[in-house]
Amino acid sequence: MTALARPQPRILPGFSLSMGITLLFLCLIVLLPLSGLLWQLGQLGPGDYLRVMSSERVLAALRVTITAAAAATAINGVFGLILAWVLTRYRFPGRGLMDALVDLPFALPTAVAGIALVALYDRSGWVGQLLEPLGIQIAYTWWGIVIAMAFTSIPFAVRAIQPAIEELDRDEEQAALTLGATGRQMFFRVLLRPLLPSILTGIGLSFVRSLGEFGAVIFIAGNMPYETEIASLLILIRLDEFDYPAAAAVAGTLLALSLVLLVAINVMQNRLQSYLRSEG
Amino acid sequence: MSFEALDIHKSFGDTPILKGVSLSVAPGEFVALLGPSGSGKTTLLNIIAGLAHADRGRLVLDGRDITRLPAGKRRFGMVFQSYALFRHMTVAQNVAFGLKVMEGARRPPRERIAARVGELLEMVELPDLADRYPAQLSGGQRQRVAMARALAIDPQLLLMDEPFSALDAQVRQSLRGEVRALQKQAGVGAIMVTHDRAEAWALADRIAVMDHGRIVQFDTPDALRDDPATESVRSLVEGVA
């Protein structure tokens, strides 16, 4: 006779309550809106989906969005790493202010950021004025989109990388120093590898954020169909036309792309940190 | 290689840490820096390694002034208290590091590095663990890897900061003998920082007893026992001899 296995009493109390609240919250805030999107997508046959997605304008919007997001992410990867390094490693007057500034793009309404960027980079703006004689135009071009995306997503890169820099073992750096490593060798052989998982997270979040960015971009983008029209604007336009399935198709594609990226980053991160596990 | 530290002074802010310390190491000699925590021994070791700078004083290696020489150019092998192994590198990569970062002309070819790494791992009796990561090693094994890594650059001086303090008593005993044997085999002078007098007595040719930023007495273990300079040295010696 085997008795029904009784679940072992848990050591840490409060599991069912906190888990219940967590699930409820997740459903209401995250899953419900997403399922709305999926339902809309469901109205759409594969043929319709392909028709929407293969339209020249949608493809152009996706290309603009993805290339600009990639460029913004590359910029944020490099400068986010430097910024995180400076904020973590050095003590200087104004460090606290600088640290707070990094979070500003989180706090600022993105539309305000967009308008501010236009004011700066427009032909009559401070920076735009200087670039105009050189024949460089940023506002209302692809570069404007890149700058707006970089602005709104830089905190993700910096905040993801900072803790990893704090966790670096200073003794390892000193060891590398005594073994004769130059600054460059120290960076590429000793420091970069342990930071890689966090850099990956940072640029991954930054990229995904840039893909969906709307407010900051539309002011500076110019929004010319086929040229400087981003995917999330196209979604809005389709919604305005009451073409919900088309909007859902583009939105669903962006969402799927983001999800795949986030999962891939997670998997890669696990691989990258395998050296920390104690079993062979 | 003979090494000398002459009249080293160092303060952090207003707190003097080293108040005129002089030390010498003869070729192949094993010197222990013995003292309680806060006596300045680790600071002295870091200054010798080039990881910190003295406010005053000189460092001389074979008659050459190396006071201003950066750490990487001194070719001193250092074993850290925490071992400071590169966590993302295998044992073999850790040991090879100092050879791989050598500048162009001096860097041995790849096969030579591999052979040298094999040789060193043989020496520290870890030939089978070449492909493991530090996280997969025991404390004693990590210590040996740190030793092999420091010896790989064919150091002019071996510096050890409390090299056994992170090990349990049994491993500590057996590793002591091995470290001394390795140091003799490499024929390199060594300076070891320790707060454990038994360790100093077991390993060192000469012991520098440090207290409050000064070297109170610097002599062979026998001389320290027979002719202690101060009361504190006498009480220190009585425990061991």
XYZ file of C-alpha atoms in Angstrom:
521
model
C 0.000 0.000 0.000
C 1.404 3.332 -0.885
C -0.082 6.335 0.754
C -0.700 9.461 -1.254
C 2.442 11.537 -1.044
C 1.799 14.490 1.193
C 3.551 17.598 0.015
C 6.459 18.413 2.253
C 5.784 21.415 4.445
C 7.728 24.381 3.152
C 10.387 25.976 5.258
C 9.774 29.484 3.995
C 6.192 30.525 4.758
C 3.931 32.579 2.541
C 4.519 30.738 -0.716
C 0.918 30.259 -1.811
C -0.142 33.802 -0.993
C 2.808 35.538 -2.641
C 2.672 33.205 -5.628
C -1.046 33.865 -6.018
C -0.565 37.597 -5.979
C 2.336 37.310 -8.418
C 0.297 35.280 -10.889
C -2.690 37.592 -10.650
C -0.532 40.628 -11.181
C 1.310 39.076 -14.112
C -1.992 38.121 -15.736
C -3.578 41.533 -15.334
C -0.634 43.692 -16.245
C 1.313 41.608 -18.727
C -0.549 38.626 -20.069
C -3.993 40.143 -20.620
C -2.859 42.899 -23.004
C -0.603 40.436 -24.751
C -3.425 37.974 -25.203
C -5.472 40.802 -26.735
C -2.726 41.197 -29.288
C -2.560 37.451 -29.863
C -6.322 37.331 -30.308
C -6.089 40.006 -32.977
C -3.297 38.065 -34.600
C -5.514 35.002 -34.490
C -8.089 36.742 -36.684
C -5.470 36.771 -39.340
C -4.769 33.754 -41.566
C -1.176 32.941 -42.486
C -1.883 34.230 -45.976
C -3.100 37.585 -44.667
C -0.158 37.813 -42.326
C 2.286 37.260 -45.176
C 0.446 39.785 -47.313
C 0.691 42.439 -44.601
C 4.284 41.688 -43.806
C 5.484 41.557 -47.393
C 4.149 44.991 -48.241
C 6.974 47.286 -49.273
C 6.095 49.867 -46.632
C 6.079 47.414 -43.733
C 9.366 45.899 -44.802
C 10.914 49.352 -45.108
C 9.634 50.321 -41.661
C 11.049 47.143 -40.143
C 14.366 47.677 -41.885
C 14.610 51.254 -40.626
C 13.622 50.215 -37.102
C 15.958 47.249 -36.861
C 19.022 48.913 -38.383
C 18.561 52.049 -36.283
C 18.032 49.980 -33.137
C 21.158 47.977 -33.925
C 23.205 51.131 -34.421
C 21.840 52.693 -31.233
C 22.630 49.466 -29.391
C 26.181 49.361 -30.669
C 26.670 52.955 -29.515
C 25.155 52.153 -26.130
C 27.255 49.014 -25.771
C 30.499 50.924 -26.134
C 29.574 54.121 -24.312
C 27.444 52.327 -21.728
C 30.456 50.217 -20.798
C 32.719 53.259 -20.510
C 30.106 55.196 -18.546
C 29.455 52.283 -16.185
C 33.204 51.879 -15.701
C 33.732 55.534 -14.865
C 30.757 55.619 -12.491
C 31.820 52.457 -10.674
C 35.574 52.751 -10.557
C 36.351 56.408 -10.044
C 35.429 58.851 -7.310
C 35.189 62.426 -8.458
C 33.106 65.480 -7.685
C 29.803 65.298 -9.501
C 29.762 61.520 -9.676
C 26.436 61.311 -7.874
C 24.903 63.804 -10.276
C 26.289 61.917 -13.245
C 24.901 58.686 -11.849
C 21.462 60.278 -11.480
C 21.649 61.697 -15.004
C 21.891 58.183 -16.398
C 18.380 57.472 -15.135
C 16.949 60.643 -16.609
C 15.851 59.019 -19.889
C 13.755 56.657 -17.743
C 12.042 59.552 -16.051
C 11.615 61.978 -18.916
C 8.464 61.561 -20.992
C 9.869 60.241 -24.241
C 7.948 62.786 -26.293
C 9.695 65.556 -24.379
C 13.001 63.925 -25.152
C 12.046 63.777 -28.811
C 11.153 67.443 -28.945
C 14.337 68.384 -27.122
C 16.385 66.366 -29.585
C 14.679 68.092 -32.493
C 15.421 71.463 -30.939
C 19.073 70.442 -30.728
C 19.561 68.758 -34.085
C 17.221 70.736 -36.254
C 18.811 73.006 -38.837
C 18.351 75.937 -36.458
C 19.288 74.012 -33.307
C 22.583 74.252 -31.442
C 24.122 71.146 -32.864
C 22.234 71.199 -36.140
C 23.596 74.661 -36.895
C 27.146 73.415 -36.565
C 26.551 70.362 -38.698
C 24.616 72.134 -41.426
C 27.653 73.723 -43.150
C 29.338 70.311 -43.156
C 26.396 68.915 -45.071
C 25.398 66.642 -42.212
C 21.757 66.481 -41.344
C 20.577 64.531 -38.345
C 17.041 65.628 -37.596
C 14.465 63.926 -39.852
C 16.939 61.289 -41.018
C 17.869 57.757 -40.021
C 20.589 59.199 -37.791
C 17.996 61.136 -35.848
C 16.201 57.873 -35.144
C 19.455 56.320 -33.943
C 20.128 59.204 -31.584
C 16.620 59.151 -30.140
C 16.833 55.395 -29.598
C 20.266 55.643 -28.005
C 18.983 58.338 -25.674
C 16.009 56.380 -24.397
C 17.856 53.088 -23.980
C 21.238 54.087 -22.542
C 20.105 53.501 -18.922
C 19.471 49.839 -19.705
C 23.037 49.343 -20.858
C 24.646 51.241 -17.992
C 22.513 49.774 -15.223
C 23.013 46.232 -16.490
C 26.799 46.546 -16.677
C 27.450 48.484 -13.453
C 26.905 45.642 -10.957
C 29.176 43.355 -12.948
C 31.991 45.891 -12.769
C 31.468 46.165 -9.031
C 31.803 42.397 -8.740
C 35.099 42.184 -10.592
C 37.905 40.881 -8.402
C 40.499 43.634 -8.065
C 43.097 41.051 -7.109
C 42.774 39.526 -10.565
C 43.666 42.871 -12.079
C 46.659 43.208 -9.770
C 47.720 39.674 -10.645
C 47.534 40.535 -14.341
C 49.585 43.633 -13.622
C 52.359 41.727 -11.854
C 52.387 39.188 -14.680
C 53.231 41.976 -17.097
C 49.907 42.652 -18.814
C 49.528 46.039 -20.486
C 46.355 48.087 -20.084
C 44.958 46.795 -23.341
C 45.760 43.166 -22.496
C 44.202 43.643 -19.080
C 40.991 44.911 -20.660
C 40.652 42.333 -23.395
C 41.974 39.260 -21.586
C 41.059 39.800 -17.950
C 38.187 42.280 -17.624
C 36.053 41.908 -20.722
C 35.236 38.226 -20.459
C 33.653 38.349 -16.962
C 31.686 41.436 -18.039
C 30.427 39.870 -21.246
C 27.198 38.360 -19.842
C 26.128 41.719 -18.412
C 27.143 43.602 -21.520
C 25.023 41.153 -23.467
C 22.048 41.748 -21.173
C 22.541 45.490 -21.359
C 22.687 45.686 -25.123
C 19.899 43.136 -25.451
C 17.539 45.198 -23.314
C 18.704 48.329 -25.070
C 17.974 46.795 -28.472
C 14.551 45.516 -27.501
C 13.680 48.880 -25.990
C 14.810 50.642 -29.149
C 12.685 48.367 -31.332
C 9.562 49.510 -29.514
C 10.506 53.138 -28.933
C 7.855 55.533 -30.180
C 7.576 58.873 -28.437
C 11.132 60.091 -28.734
C 11.614 58.853 -32.265
C 8.569 60.189 -34.079
C 9.473 63.819 -33.449
C 12.951 63.571 -34.845
C 12.389 60.898 -37.474
C 10.574 62.900 -40.120
C 8.327 59.876 -40.567
C 8.644 59.606 -44.327
C 7.127 56.308 -45.423
C 9.802 53.978 -46.870
C 12.569 56.133 -45.461
C 12.256 57.279 -41.877
C 9.085 55.616 -40.749
C 9.534 53.284 -37.792
C 7.496 50.149 -37.192
C 5.664 51.376 -34.105
C 4.485 54.463 -35.966
C 3.238 52.277 -38.777
C 1.264 50.288 -36.209
C -0.390 53.487 -35.049
C -1.181 54.526 -38.591
C -2.801 51.153 -39.306
C -4.827 51.511 -36.102
C -5.991 54.934 -37.202
C -7.180 53.322 -40.407
C -9.071 50.711 -38.342
C -6.916 48.060 -39.979
C -6.487 46.115 -36.748
C -5.205 42.875 -38.270
C -2.407 44.700 -40.075
C -1.465 46.553 -36.891
C -1.509 43.284 -34.982
C 0.661 41.588 -37.583
C 3.402 44.213 -37.340
C 3.138 44.421 -33.550
C 3.200 40.651 -33.207
C 6.296 40.463 -35.376
C 8.107 43.028 -33.224
C 7.025 41.176 -30.112
C 8.184 37.818 -31.430
C 11.520 39.284 -32.443
C 11.992 40.749 -28.958
C 11.027 37.501 -27.254
C 13.370 35.415 -29.369
C 16.193 37.834 -28.638
C 15.597 37.850 -24.896
C 15.471 34.057 -24.744
C 18.598 33.765 -26.879
C 20.418 36.179 -24.587
C 19.377 34.157 -21.572
C 20.701 30.960 -23.097
C 23.954 32.589 -24.140
C 24.385 34.056 -20.701
C 24.134 30.645 -19.135
C 26.786 29.354 -21.507
C 29.043 32.311 -20.869
C 28.982 31.762 -17.131
C 29.517 28.025 -17.181
C 33.072 28.495 -15.923
C 31.699 29.572 -12.555
C 30.028 26.233 -11.916
C 31.930 23.945 -9.616
C 31.136 20.634 -11.301
C 33.178 19.632 -14.342
C 69.202 38.049 -7.855
C 69.757 40.096 -4.751
C 67.088 42.537 -3.713
C 67.054 45.445 -1.297
C 64.391 47.758 0.017
C 65.923 50.851 1.588
C 64.268 53.108 4.146
C 60.720 52.724 2.842
C 58.160 55.212 4.154
C 54.468 55.129 3.417
C 51.419 56.816 4.911
C 47.770 56.691 4.041
C 46.472 60.166 4.715
C 47.862 61.137 8.100
C 48.383 57.560 9.249
C 51.945 56.363 8.847
C 51.972 52.706 7.805
C 55.673 52.190 7.147
C 58.215 54.244 9.077
C 61.541 53.604 7.402
C 61.734 49.906 6.622
C 64.816 48.269 5.126
C 64.992 44.696 3.945
C 67.356 42.585 1.894
C 67.008 39.277 0.120
C 70.108 37.332 -0.976
C 69.947 35.220 -4.147
C 67.791 32.154 -3.506
C 66.994 33.243 0.025
C 63.566 32.801 1.617
C 62.588 35.763 3.786
C 59.469 35.881 5.934
C 57.784 39.146 6.935
C 56.229 38.255 10.251
C 53.917 40.540 12.160
C 50.396 41.084 13.440
C 47.743 42.552 11.168
C 48.202 46.290 10.850
C 51.981 46.049 11.154
C 52.376 47.164 7.532
C 53.711 43.935 6.090
C 51.242 43.644 3.230
C 51.760 47.303 2.335
C 55.491 46.657 2.170
C 54.923 43.637 -0.081
C 52.672 45.663 -2.388
C 55.307 48.366 -2.635
C 57.928 45.762 -3.515
C 55.559 44.302 -6.125
C 54.918 47.729 -7.633
C 51.216 47.664 -6.773
C 51.682 50.626 -4.435
C 54.200 53.440 -4.352
C 56.415 54.374 -1.440
C 56.427 57.982 -0.262
C 60.166 57.732 0.346
C 62.812 55.079 0.016
C 64.345 52.994 -2.752
C 64.031 49.516 -4.180
C 67.199 48.017 -5.622
C 67.459 44.817 -7.648
C 70.987 43.636 -8.415
C 72.299 47.149 -7.992
C 69.654 48.613 -10.317
C 67.156 51.113 -8.938
C 63.641 49.810 -9.650
C 61.703 52.179 -7.408
C 59.894 53.774 -10.347
C 59.624 50.654 -12.485
C 55.975 49.664 -13.132
C 54.814 46.346 -11.661
C 54.665 44.587 -15.016
C 58.281 45.374 -15.831
C 59.694 44.057 -12.552
C 59.040 40.419 -13.371
C 58.232 39.573 -9.753
C 55.967 36.528 -9.359
C 53.190 37.252 -6.899
C 50.974 34.775 -5.074
C 47.936 36.541 -3.636
C 46.176 35.673 -0.418
C 42.979 34.992 -2.382
C 45.136 33.465 -5.178
C 43.401 35.835 -7.628
C 43.218 33.182 -10.332
C 41.491 34.338 -13.501
C 38.088 32.730 -13.047
C 37.260 32.581 -16.721
C 40.478 30.849 -17.701
C 41.387 27.200 -17.354
C 44.294 26.173 -15.164
C 46.553 25.964 -18.209
C 45.446 29.400 -19.459
C 46.053 30.876 -16.035
C 49.592 29.520 -15.905
C 50.269 30.585 -19.494
C 48.997 34.148 -18.974
C 52.290 35.743 -18.001
C 53.990 34.196 -21.045
C 51.215 35.113 -23.464
C 51.205 38.784 -22.538
C 54.947 39.194 -23.063
C 55.779 41.719 -25.746
C 56.487 40.491 -29.256
C 60.143 39.539 -29.286
C 60.303 38.063 -25.802
C 57.105 36.041 -26.079
C 57.892 32.369 -26.600
C 56.209 30.581 -29.526
C 52.970 28.774 -28.794
C 54.493 25.283 -28.533
C 57.124 26.535 -26.112
C 54.421 28.100 -23.912
C 52.408 24.876 -23.945
C 55.492 22.853 -23.053
C 56.412 25.228 -20.254
C 52.863 25.121 -18.854
C 52.942 21.309 -18.909
C 56.273 21.366 -17.137
C 55.011 23.734 -14.435
C 51.816 21.758 -13.859
C 53.987 18.669 -13.533
C 56.066 20.548 -10.980
C 53.046 21.484 -8.855
C 51.650 17.984 -9.364
C 48.484 18.993 -11.197
C 49.131 17.710 -14.727
C 45.624 16.255 -15.074
C 43.748 19.420 -14.174
C 44.980 21.608 -17.018
C 41.500 22.079 -18.499
C 39.630 22.746 -15.263
C 38.393 26.157 -14.215
C 39.406 27.592 -10.821
C 35.836 27.121 -9.507
C 36.315 23.379 -9.951
C 39.459 23.163 -7.821
C 40.036 22.694 -4.104
C 41.777 25.386 -2.067
C 45.081 23.549 -2.093
C 44.909 23.018 -5.837
C 44.199 26.698 -6.421
C 47.194 27.608 -4.320
C 49.416 25.408 -6.466
C 48.040 26.925 -9.655
C 48.764 30.393 -8.268
C 52.289 29.233 -7.497
C 52.759 27.785 -10.990
C 51.403 30.983 -12.564
C 53.822 33.123 -10.566
C 56.775 30.886 -11.461
C 55.846 30.763 -15.153
C 57.307 34.176 -15.888
C 60.651 32.964 -14.524
C 60.463 35.638 -11.821
C 63.407 37.543 -10.430
C 61.729 37.449 -7.032
C 58.789 35.502 -5.647
C 56.316 37.423 -3.467
C 53.705 35.660 -1.374
C 50.955 37.312 0.648
C 49.709 34.947 3.360
C 49.805 32.116 0.837
C 48.417 29.482 3.187
C 45.872 31.414 5.207
C 42.876 30.265 3.143
C 43.696 26.567 3.630
C 42.772 24.153 6.373
C 45.493 23.073 8.783
C 46.292 19.729 7.206
C 46.689 21.009 3.655
C 48.680 23.935 4.979
C 51.252 21.634 6.557
C 51.827 19.593 3.436
C 51.892 22.588 1.092
C 54.520 24.408 3.130
C 57.155 21.851 2.259
C 56.143 21.895 -1.379
C 56.328 25.650 -1.678
C 59.794 25.708 -0.177
C 60.890 22.914 -2.512
C 59.481 24.733 -5.538
C 61.199 27.944 -4.556
C 64.536 26.140 -4.151
C 64.070 24.342 -7.437
C 63.370 27.614 -9.211
C 66.384 29.110 -7.443
C 64.525 32.330 -6.853
C 64.600 34.619 -3.835
C 61.281 34.828 -2.007
C 59.480 37.149 0.380
C 56.493 35.751 2.250
C 54.110 37.797 4.348
C 52.639 35.886 7.269
C 51.155 36.382 10.704
C 51.784 32.720 11.578
C 55.121 32.370 13.367
C 55.215 28.579 13.001
C 54.952 29.102 9.265
C 57.758 31.643 9.291
C 59.971 29.341 11.322
C 59.263 26.333 9.144
C 59.996 28.069 5.853
C 62.256 31.048 6.170
C 66.026 31.457 6.046
C 65.624 34.837 7.670
C 62.659 36.414 9.404
C 61.859 40.124 9.545
C 59.693 40.738 12.600
C 57.454 43.733 11.931
C 55.550 45.847 14.389
C 53.814 49.198 13.928
C 55.447 50.021 10.641
C 58.990 49.087 11.599
C 61.160 46.014 11.338
C 61.982 45.219 14.948
C 64.512 42.529 14.158
C 65.693 40.885 10.924
C 67.699 37.713 11.430
C 67.807 33.933 11.144
C 65.315 31.955 13.230
C 68.160 30.730 15.450
C 69.476 34.222 16.123
C 65.966 35.449 16.897
C 65.698 32.718 19.473
C 69.170 33.187 20.990
C 69.320 36.936 20.949
C 65.896 38.576 20.740
C 66.159 42.339 20.293
C 63.079 43.259 22.307
C 60.638 41.792 24.767
C 58.012 41.385 22.070
C 60.404 39.344 19.923
C 61.316 37.241 22.964
C 57.698 36.442 23.724
C 57.111 35.715 20.060
C 60.009 33.277 19.943
C 59.127 31.456 23.116
C 55.985 30.111 21.563
C 57.837 28.371 18.751
C 61.301 27.337 19.828
